[in-house]
Amino acid sequence: MAVPMPSKRRSLVVQTSMDAYTPPDTSSGSEDEGSVQGDPQGTPTSSQGSINMEHWISQAIHGSTTSTTSSSSTQSGGSGAAHRLADVMAQTHIENHSAPPDVTTYTSEHSIQVERPQGSTGSRTAPKYGNAELMETGDGVPVSSRVSAKIQQLVNTLKRPKRPPLREFFVDDFEELLEVQQPDPNQPKPEGAQMLAMRGEQLGVVTNWPPSLEAALQRWGTISPKAPCLTTMDTNGKPLYILTYGKLWTRSMKVAYSILHKLGTKQEPMVRPGDRVALVFPNNDPAAFMAAFYGCLLAEVVPVPIEVPLTRKDAGSQQIGFLLGSCGVTVALTSDACHKGLPKSPTGEIPQFKGWPKLLWFVTESKHLSKPPRDWFPHIKDANNDTAYIEYKTCKDGSVLGVTVTRTALLTHCQALTQACGYTEAETIVNVLDFKKDVGLWHGILTSVMNMMHVISIPYSLMKVNPLSWIQKVCQYKAKVACVKSRDMHWALVAHRDQRYINLSSLRMLIVADGANPWSISSCDAFLNVFQSKGLRQEVICPCASSPEALTVAIRRPTDDSNQPPGRGVLSMHGLTYGVIRVDSEEKLSVLTVQDVGLVMPGAIMCSVKPDGVPQLCRTDEIGELCVCAVATGTSYYGLSGMTKNTFEHTSNKGK
């Protein structure tokens, strides 16, 4: 194995090369110091000692295999011998240029050997001195134990394997881990009183509220068929398609009839009531998605809205495919344009995407749908606990879960949003959000139909070209409500120019979907500072908090007092590190400013519990996990009973 060569610093062997030939201390007769035993005839005389000294120096010089630039310490008993040693070393300082010792040849099988004169015969075992072996010179003069110990240390170093065993890499800290870490006595601790469950306002009973969302569609489709339901925009900002409530009603009926009676055979239909069906629509075609979604509700089929797969081996779509497989999806509804854009095999068929189940793709355009017979009519009933739709959720690890929402929860959620936001019939709402899920779905597709509202859908392709497009549509249609994210407000500021036509006085609610994000407050403040002179009032900005499981958790409502600034808090980052809320001053850098995201939803009960250990109510100055008990929430993760019990059933018990 390869061993590192000596560095530019003198190695241990080089430094001690002359020490290895240290002359015997003639003044000491102690055997314990390594002196050689005398001649049987007696102790050597001083002249003999001088001759022996010169002979030893000669042997040391000729036998040395290294050159040194440092003076060696001599252990001589006479001053003359010391002078002669110095002279000889001075003469040989330049002459001796032999190569340094090859320390890589030392192994465990090789013992340290010193070159002997040719007249020397036989080898003797070096006597032991302490823990080190005494090496011998050419005349059998033992080397001092200090030098031999250093050489032995070098040998032991060379004997070590190049790669230490694993136990030297990984220190066993198991005993330290078992030790209970003592908390910092100076760390902040919660001191407030125990929190109580907060109850939202009572969900009002309105006489004209429909018994189900399908019943609302039927009402508006027959009473006000020409009322605009949805207007889609092209990339130039011009109206591309206007969907009326009459068209939505008739087209949804065609979708419901076709998927129930035109897929499969009459004896063995592919789709039955209660089955799950995938909805694959691009983000620029909300009208086709809306008709397919309500067609599934009329057919009592469970829609599963998903994203359009980009490639056959897209990693994100593989997780979506796993969700579709667990839901037992066999049919996918899509638009004509999306169907043409999907990858196809040489035969023109859509191949099976990696991780996806085998699907039958069905286009829901009018030319592909069958007109239902006169005697066929969808069975519209009151909302019940049957699953209305499944909304997918992407976890931090990339896995995808399906959150089931019942028909009762769907209707109750629309009613709660209507009461909290004060929606009325024929209001205009501008939606920039994704209409297939979350806030964009709840406001732009569901609650809007319940209240016969007109939705102006802004595709994100238009936002990329013109970030001010949603503001322009608010001014053009005099919209009362707009659903955006803080990023849309930010990019509107970046693209803003001093344009006189901007007038935001018609807005009564600017719903910020990611208002629970602490960083959205900067976008809200900056947007207000710029557009307040354009008619925007500060009480109009309404952040909200939501999740796929709890749906809308809270939303800020517009206040009647425009002079009262919206609530916010400046929290200490040091306190947040320990899960404690401490109010701090805004001048410091180590603070976090958060904004008020509103009140508990109508008809809901909310509490904050400790996230670790057994759920217990938090104190008023303690950070915890919000638990919501309401009808308008998700009910389960589809097909995952264990996770459902931990998230939904457990939460429901705590709320009660």
PDB file of C-alpha atoms in Angstrom, residues 214-414:
ATOM      1  CA  GLU A 214     -75.965  20.814  -8.740  1.00  0.00           C
ATOM      2  CA  ALA A 215     -79.312  22.304  -7.762  1.00  0.00           C
ATOM      3  CA  ALA A 216     -77.756  25.776  -7.922  1.00  0.00           C
ATOM      4  CA  LEU A 217     -76.491  25.077 -11.438  1.00  0.00           C
ATOM      5  CA  GLN A 218     -79.913  23.846 -12.490  1.00  0.00           C
ATOM      6  CA  ARG A 219     -81.567  26.960 -11.066  1.00  0.00           C
ATOM      7  CA  TRP A 220     -79.298  29.476 -12.791  1.00  0.00           C
ATOM      8  CA  GLY A 221     -79.146  27.438 -16.001  1.00  0.00           C
ATOM      9  CA  THR A 222     -82.913  27.504 -16.375  1.00  0.00           C
ATOM     10  CA  ILE A 223     -83.805  30.864 -14.794  1.00  0.00           C
ATOM     11  CA  SER A 224     -80.917  32.987 -16.131  1.00  0.00           C
ATOM     12  CA  PRO A 225     -79.452  31.042 -19.043  1.00  0.00           C
ATOM     13  CA  LYS A 226     -77.894  34.112 -20.660  1.00  0.00           C
ATOM     14  CA  ALA A 227     -76.153  35.355 -17.510  1.00  0.00           C
ATOM     15  CA  PRO A 228     -72.373  35.237 -17.961  1.00  0.00           C
ATOM     16  CA  CYS A 229     -70.718  32.572 -15.847  1.00  0.00           C
ATOM     17  CA  LEU A 230     -67.099  32.562 -17.030  1.00  0.00           C
ATOM     18  CA  THR A 231     -65.013  34.658 -19.405  1.00  0.00           C
ATOM     19  CA  THR A 232     -61.638  33.339 -20.531  1.00  0.00           C
ATOM     20  CA  MET A 233     -58.859  35.530 -21.919  1.00  0.00           C
ATOM     21  CA  ASP A 234     -56.308  34.826 -24.613  1.00  0.00           C
ATOM     22  CA  THR A 235     -52.633  35.779 -24.463  1.00  0.00           C
ATOM     23  CA  ASN A 236     -53.469  39.215 -25.886  1.00  0.00           C
ATOM     24  CA  GLY A 237     -55.875  40.012 -23.066  1.00  0.00           C
ATOM     25  CA  LYS A 238     -58.986  39.792 -25.240  1.00  0.00           C
ATOM     26  CA  PRO A 239     -62.053  37.681 -24.385  1.00  0.00           C
ATOM     27  CA  LEU A 240     -61.632  34.241 -25.905  1.00  0.00           C
ATOM     28  CA  TYR A 241     -64.826  32.521 -24.778  1.00  0.00           C
ATOM     29  CA  ILE A 242     -67.850  33.524 -22.716  1.00  0.00           C
ATOM     30  CA  LEU A 243     -69.599  30.660 -20.960  1.00  0.00           C
ATOM     31  CA  THR A 244     -73.140  31.435 -19.870  1.00  0.00           C
ATOM     32  CA  TYR A 245     -75.051  29.571 -17.183  1.00  0.00           C
ATOM     33  CA  GLY A 246     -77.349  28.124 -19.829  1.00  0.00           C
ATOM     34  CA  LYS A 247     -74.392  26.726 -21.803  1.00  0.00           C
ATOM     35  CA  LEU A 248     -72.787  25.385 -18.641  1.00  0.00           C
ATOM     36  CA  TRP A 249     -75.993  23.595 -17.685  1.00  0.00           C
ATOM     37  CA  THR A 250     -76.608  21.956 -21.080  1.00  0.00           C
ATOM     38  CA  ARG A 251     -72.970  21.038 -21.632  1.00  0.00           C
ATOM     39  CA  SER A 252     -72.655  19.548 -18.142  1.00  0.00           C
ATOM     40  CA  MET A 253     -75.705  17.402 -18.821  1.00  0.00           C
ATOM     41  CA  LYS A 254     -74.108  16.132 -22.040  1.00  0.00           C
ATOM     42  CA  VAL A 255     -70.923  15.226 -20.177  1.00  0.00           C
ATOM     43  CA  ALA A 256     -72.889  13.406 -17.476  1.00  0.00           C
ATOM     44  CA  TYR A 257     -74.924  11.417 -19.988  1.00  0.00           C
ATOM     45  CA  SER A 258     -71.918  10.556 -22.172  1.00  0.00           C
ATOM     46  CA  ILE A 259     -69.676   9.226 -19.415  1.00  0.00           C
ATOM     47  CA  LEU A 260     -72.495   7.111 -17.991  1.00  0.00           C
ATOM     48  CA  HIS A 261     -73.940   5.705 -21.217  1.00  0.00           C
ATOM     49  CA  LYS A 262     -71.388   6.084 -24.003  1.00  0.00           C
ATOM     50  CA  LEU A 263     -68.321   4.529 -22.388  1.00  0.00           C
ATOM     51  CA  GLY A 264     -68.280   0.759 -22.483  1.00  0.00           C
ATOM     52  CA  THR A 265     -71.377  -1.258 -23.269  1.00  0.00           C
ATOM     53  CA  LYS A 266     -74.905  -1.021 -22.008  1.00  0.00           C
ATOM     54  CA  GLN A 267     -74.455  -4.204 -20.011  1.00  0.00           C
ATOM     55  CA  GLU A 268     -70.958  -3.287 -18.742  1.00  0.00           C
ATOM     56  CA  PRO A 269     -70.464   0.485 -18.610  1.00  0.00           C
ATOM     57  CA  MET A 270     -66.940   1.709 -17.859  1.00  0.00           C
ATOM     58  CA  VAL A 271     -68.101   4.398 -15.430  1.00  0.00           C
ATOM     59  CA  ARG A 272     -70.737   3.967 -12.750  1.00  0.00           C
ATOM     60  CA  PRO A 273     -71.956   6.398 -10.070  1.00  0.00           C
ATOM     61  CA  GLY A 274     -69.340   6.607  -7.327  1.00  0.00           C
ATOM     62  CA  ASP A 275     -66.390   5.816  -9.606  1.00  0.00           C
ATOM     63  CA  ARG A 276     -63.398   8.157  -9.798  1.00  0.00           C
ATOM     64  CA  VAL A 277     -62.609   9.959 -13.061  1.00  0.00           C
ATOM     65  CA  ALA A 278     -59.492  12.035 -13.803  1.00  0.00           C
ATOM     66  CA  LEU A 279     -59.843  15.597 -15.123  1.00  0.00           C
ATOM     67  CA  VAL A 280     -56.827  16.546 -17.257  1.00  0.00           C
ATOM     68  CA  PHE A 281     -57.176  20.119 -18.500  1.00  0.00           C
ATOM     69  CA  PRO A 282     -54.605  22.854 -19.175  1.00  0.00           C
ATOM     70  CA  ASN A 283     -54.529  26.046 -17.145  1.00  0.00           C
ATOM     71  CA  ASN A 284     -55.825  28.152 -20.041  1.00  0.00           C
ATOM     72  CA  ASP A 285     -59.143  26.319 -20.519  1.00  0.00           C
ATOM     73  CA  PRO A 286     -61.311  26.834 -17.425  1.00  0.00           C
ATOM     74  CA  ALA A 287     -64.561  26.558 -19.409  1.00  0.00           C
ATOM     75  CA  ALA A 288     -63.903  22.966 -20.481  1.00  0.00           C
ATOM     76  CA  PHE A 289     -62.816  22.082 -16.941  1.00  0.00           C
ATOM     77  CA  MET A 290     -65.924  23.666 -15.454  1.00  0.00           C
ATOM     78  CA  ALA A 291     -68.274  21.715 -17.723  1.00  0.00           C
ATOM     79  CA  ALA A 292     -66.454  18.442 -17.013  1.00  0.00           C
ATOM     80  CA  PHE A 293     -66.440  19.046 -13.243  1.00  0.00           C
ATOM     81  CA  TYR A 294     -70.164  19.764 -13.022  1.00  0.00           C
ATOM     82  CA  GLY A 295     -70.866  16.942 -15.469  1.00  0.00           C
ATOM     83  CA  CYS A 296     -69.228  14.566 -12.985  1.00  0.00           C
ATOM     84  CA  LEU A 297     -71.310  15.994 -10.139  1.00  0.00           C
ATOM     85  CA  LEU A 298     -74.508  15.493 -12.161  1.00  0.00           C
ATOM     86  CA  ALA A 299     -73.489  11.910 -12.993  1.00  0.00           C
ATOM     87  CA  GLU A 300     -72.602  11.286  -9.310  1.00  0.00           C
ATOM     88  CA  VAL A 301     -69.059  10.493 -10.431  1.00  0.00           C
ATOM     89  CA  VAL A 302     -66.066  11.652  -8.352  1.00  0.00           C
ATOM     90  CA  PRO A 303     -63.776  14.015 -10.320  1.00  0.00           C
ATOM     91  CA  VAL A 304     -60.037  13.956  -9.573  1.00  0.00           C
ATOM     92  CA  PRO A 305     -58.482  17.122 -11.070  1.00  0.00           C
ATOM     93  CA  ILE A 306     -54.775  16.687 -11.915  1.00  0.00           C
ATOM     94  CA  GLU A 307     -52.083  18.463 -13.907  1.00  0.00           C
ATOM     95  CA  VAL A 308     -51.404  17.760 -17.559  1.00  0.00           C
ATOM     96  CA  PRO A 309     -48.496  15.278 -17.887  1.00  0.00           C
ATOM     97  CA  LEU A 310     -45.563  16.835 -19.714  1.00  0.00           C
ATOM     98  CA  THR A 311     -43.584  13.746 -20.663  1.00  0.00           C
ATOM     99  CA  ARG A 312     -43.965  10.000 -20.322  1.00  0.00           C
ATOM    100  CA  LYS A 313     -41.335   9.840 -17.569  1.00  0.00           C
ATOM    101  CA  ASP A 314     -42.097  13.012 -15.665  1.00  0.00           C
ATOM    102  CA  ALA A 315     -41.272  12.403 -11.999  1.00  0.00           C
ATOM    103  CA  GLY A 316     -44.140  14.554 -10.722  1.00  0.00           C
ATOM    104  CA  SER A 317     -46.623  12.844 -12.981  1.00  0.00           C
ATOM    105  CA  GLN A 318     -45.440   9.451 -11.707  1.00  0.00           C
ATOM    106  CA  GLN A 319     -46.717  10.374  -8.248  1.00  0.00           C
ATOM    107  CA  ILE A 320     -49.969  11.563  -9.815  1.00  0.00           C
ATOM    108  CA  GLY A 321     -50.190   8.199 -11.561  1.00  0.00           C
ATOM    109  CA  PHE A 322     -49.829   6.450  -8.219  1.00  0.00           C
ATOM    110  CA  LEU A 323     -52.760   8.493  -6.912  1.00  0.00           C
ATOM    111  CA  LEU A 324     -54.859   7.600  -9.945  1.00  0.00           C
ATOM    112  CA  GLY A 325     -54.025   3.934  -9.519  1.00  0.00           C
ATOM    113  CA  SER A 326     -54.956   3.951  -5.835  1.00  0.00           C
ATOM    114  CA  CYS A 327     -58.244   5.682  -6.703  1.00  0.00           C
ATOM    115  CA  GLY A 328     -59.045   3.079  -9.339  1.00  0.00           C
ATOM    116  CA  VAL A 329     -59.257   5.643 -12.147  1.00  0.00           C
ATOM    117  CA  THR A 330     -59.766   4.127 -15.609  1.00  0.00           C
ATOM    118  CA  VAL A 331     -61.141   7.132 -17.547  1.00  0.00           C
ATOM    119  CA  ALA A 332     -59.599  10.564 -18.070  1.00  0.00           C
ATOM    120  CA  LEU A 333     -61.642  13.527 -19.306  1.00  0.00           C
ATOM    121  CA  THR A 334     -59.770  16.162 -21.294  1.00  0.00           C
ATOM    122  CA  SER A 335     -60.213  18.916 -23.861  1.00  0.00           C
ATOM    123  CA  ASP A 336     -59.619  18.630 -27.576  1.00  0.00           C
ATOM    124  CA  ALA A 337     -56.573  20.912 -27.531  1.00  0.00           C
ATOM    125  CA  CYS A 338     -55.038  19.061 -24.595  1.00  0.00           C
ATOM    126  CA  HIS A 339     -55.697  15.699 -26.232  1.00  0.00           C
ATOM    127  CA  LYS A 340     -53.870  16.810 -29.373  1.00  0.00           C
ATOM    128  CA  GLY A 341     -50.921  18.034 -27.332  1.00  0.00           C
ATOM    129  CA  LEU A 342     -50.373  14.796 -25.421  1.00  0.00           C
ATOM    130  CA  PRO A 343     -47.491  12.569 -26.590  1.00  0.00           C
ATOM    131  CA  LYS A 344     -48.634   9.820 -28.926  1.00  0.00           C
ATOM    132  CA  SER A 345     -47.274   6.557 -30.292  1.00  0.00           C
ATOM    133  CA  PRO A 346     -46.618   6.008 -34.030  1.00  0.00           C
ATOM    134  CA  THR A 347     -50.130   4.569 -34.312  1.00  0.00           C
ATOM    135  CA  GLY A 348     -51.637   7.801 -32.959  1.00  0.00           C
ATOM    136  CA  GLU A 349     -52.626   6.376 -29.578  1.00  0.00           C
ATOM    137  CA  ILE A 350     -51.712   7.999 -26.279  1.00  0.00           C
ATOM    138  CA  PRO A 351     -49.116   5.750 -24.616  1.00  0.00           C
ATOM    139  CA  GLN A 352     -49.346   4.752 -21.006  1.00  0.00           C
ATOM    140  CA  PHE A 353     -47.428   7.199 -18.854  1.00  0.00           C
ATOM    141  CA  LYS A 354     -44.861   5.812 -16.462  1.00  0.00           C
ATOM    142  CA  GLY A 355     -46.507   4.922 -13.175  1.00  0.00           C
ATOM    143  CA  TRP A 356     -50.002   5.575 -14.505  1.00  0.00           C
ATOM    144  CA  PRO A 357     -52.810   3.059 -14.817  1.00  0.00           C
ATOM    145  CA  LYS A 358     -54.175   2.289 -18.246  1.00  0.00           C
ATOM    146  CA  LEU A 359     -56.651   5.053 -19.094  1.00  0.00           C
ATOM    147  CA  LEU A 360     -59.339   5.681 -21.653  1.00  0.00           C
ATOM    148  CA  TRP A 361     -59.056   9.295 -22.797  1.00  0.00           C
ATOM    149  CA  PHE A 362     -62.413  10.955 -23.470  1.00  0.00           C
ATOM    150  CA  VAL A 363     -62.705  14.428 -25.022  1.00  0.00           C
ATOM    151  CA  THR A 364     -65.515  16.540 -23.554  1.00  0.00           C
ATOM    152  CA  GLU A 365     -65.913  18.991 -26.449  1.00  0.00           C
ATOM    153  CA  SER A 366     -69.491  19.384 -27.689  1.00  0.00           C
ATOM    154  CA  LYS A 367     -68.815  17.629 -30.983  1.00  0.00           C
ATOM    155  CA  HIS A 368     -67.679  14.523 -29.104  1.00  0.00           C
ATOM    156  CA  LEU A 369     -70.647  14.468 -26.733  1.00  0.00           C
ATOM    157  CA  SER A 370     -74.024  12.841 -27.226  1.00  0.00           C
ATOM    158  CA  LYS A 371     -77.194  14.768 -26.653  1.00  0.00           C
ATOM    159  CA  PRO A 372     -79.219  13.098 -23.919  1.00  0.00           C
ATOM    160  CA  PRO A 373     -82.703  11.876 -24.869  1.00  0.00           C
ATOM    161  CA  ARG A 374     -85.730  13.788 -23.749  1.00  0.00           C
ATOM    162  CA  ASP A 375     -86.637  11.228 -21.112  1.00  0.00           C
ATOM    163  CA  TRP A 376     -83.198  11.337 -19.477  1.00  0.00           C
ATOM    164  CA  PHE A 377     -82.569  13.759 -16.641  1.00  0.00           C
ATOM    165  CA  PRO A 378     -79.803  13.779 -14.026  1.00  0.00           C
ATOM    166  CA  HIS A 379     -80.762  12.749 -10.531  1.00  0.00           C
ATOM    167  CA  ILE A 380     -80.287  15.919  -8.483  1.00  0.00           C
ATOM    168  CA  LYS A 381     -80.580  15.378  -4.755  1.00  0.00           C
ATOM    169  CA  ASP A 382     -79.657  17.174  -1.594  1.00  0.00           C
ATOM    170  CA  ALA A 383     -76.065  17.210  -0.413  1.00  0.00           C
ATOM    171  CA  ASN A 384     -75.048  14.082   1.497  1.00  0.00           C
ATOM    172  CA  ASN A 385     -71.892  12.425   2.774  1.00  0.00           C
ATOM    173  CA  ASP A 386     -70.970  10.896  -0.581  1.00  0.00           C
ATOM    174  CA  THR A 387     -67.610  11.991  -1.964  1.00  0.00           C
ATOM    175  CA  ALA A 388     -67.971  15.053  -4.192  1.00  0.00           C
ATOM    176  CA  TYR A 389     -64.385  15.355  -5.460  1.00  0.00           C
ATOM    177  CA  ILE A 390     -60.796  14.468  -4.596  1.00  0.00           C
ATOM    178  CA  GLU A 391     -58.193  17.231  -4.454  1.00  0.00           C
ATOM    179  CA  TYR A 392     -54.586  16.165  -4.733  1.00  0.00           C
ATOM    180  CA  LYS A 393     -51.902  17.397  -2.365  1.00  0.00           C
ATOM    181  CA  THR A 394     -48.152  17.253  -2.975  1.00  0.00           C
ATOM    182  CA  CYS A 395     -46.132  16.593   0.185  1.00  0.00           C
ATOM    183  CA  LYS A 396     -42.626  17.874   0.903  1.00  0.00           C
ATOM    184  CA  ASP A 397     -41.091  14.543  -0.088  1.00  0.00           C
ATOM    185  CA  GLY A 398     -42.816  14.662  -3.479  1.00  0.00           C
ATOM    186  CA  SER A 399     -45.511  12.115  -2.698  1.00  0.00           C
ATOM    187  CA  VAL A 400     -49.099  12.892  -3.701  1.00  0.00           C
ATOM    188  CA  LEU A 401     -52.141  12.367  -1.492  1.00  0.00           C
ATOM    189  CA  GLY A 402     -55.802  12.621  -2.385  1.00  0.00           C
ATOM    190  CA  VAL A 403     -58.023  14.590   0.007  1.00  0.00           C
ATOM    191  CA  THR A 404     -61.675  13.563  -0.213  1.00  0.00           C
ATOM    192  CA  VAL A 405     -64.364  16.226   0.145  1.00  0.00           C
ATOM    193  CA  THR A 406     -67.970  15.170   0.650  1.00  0.00           C
ATOM    194  CA  ARG A 407     -70.933  16.841  -0.997  1.00  0.00           C
ATOM    195  CA  THR A 408     -72.081  18.211   2.349  1.00  0.00           C
ATOM    196  CA  ALA A 409     -68.642  19.678   3.033  1.00  0.00           C
ATOM    197  CA  LEU A 410     -68.566  21.142  -0.478  1.00  0.00           C
ATOM    198  CA  LEU A 411     -71.892  22.914  -0.052  1.00  0.00           C
ATOM    199  CA  THR A 412     -71.149  24.073   3.506  1.00  0.00           C
ATOM    200  CA  HIS A 413     -67.796  25.464   2.443  1.00  0.00           C
ATOM    201  CA  CYS A 414     -69.437  27.479  -0.334  1.00  0.00           C
TER     202      CYS A 414
END
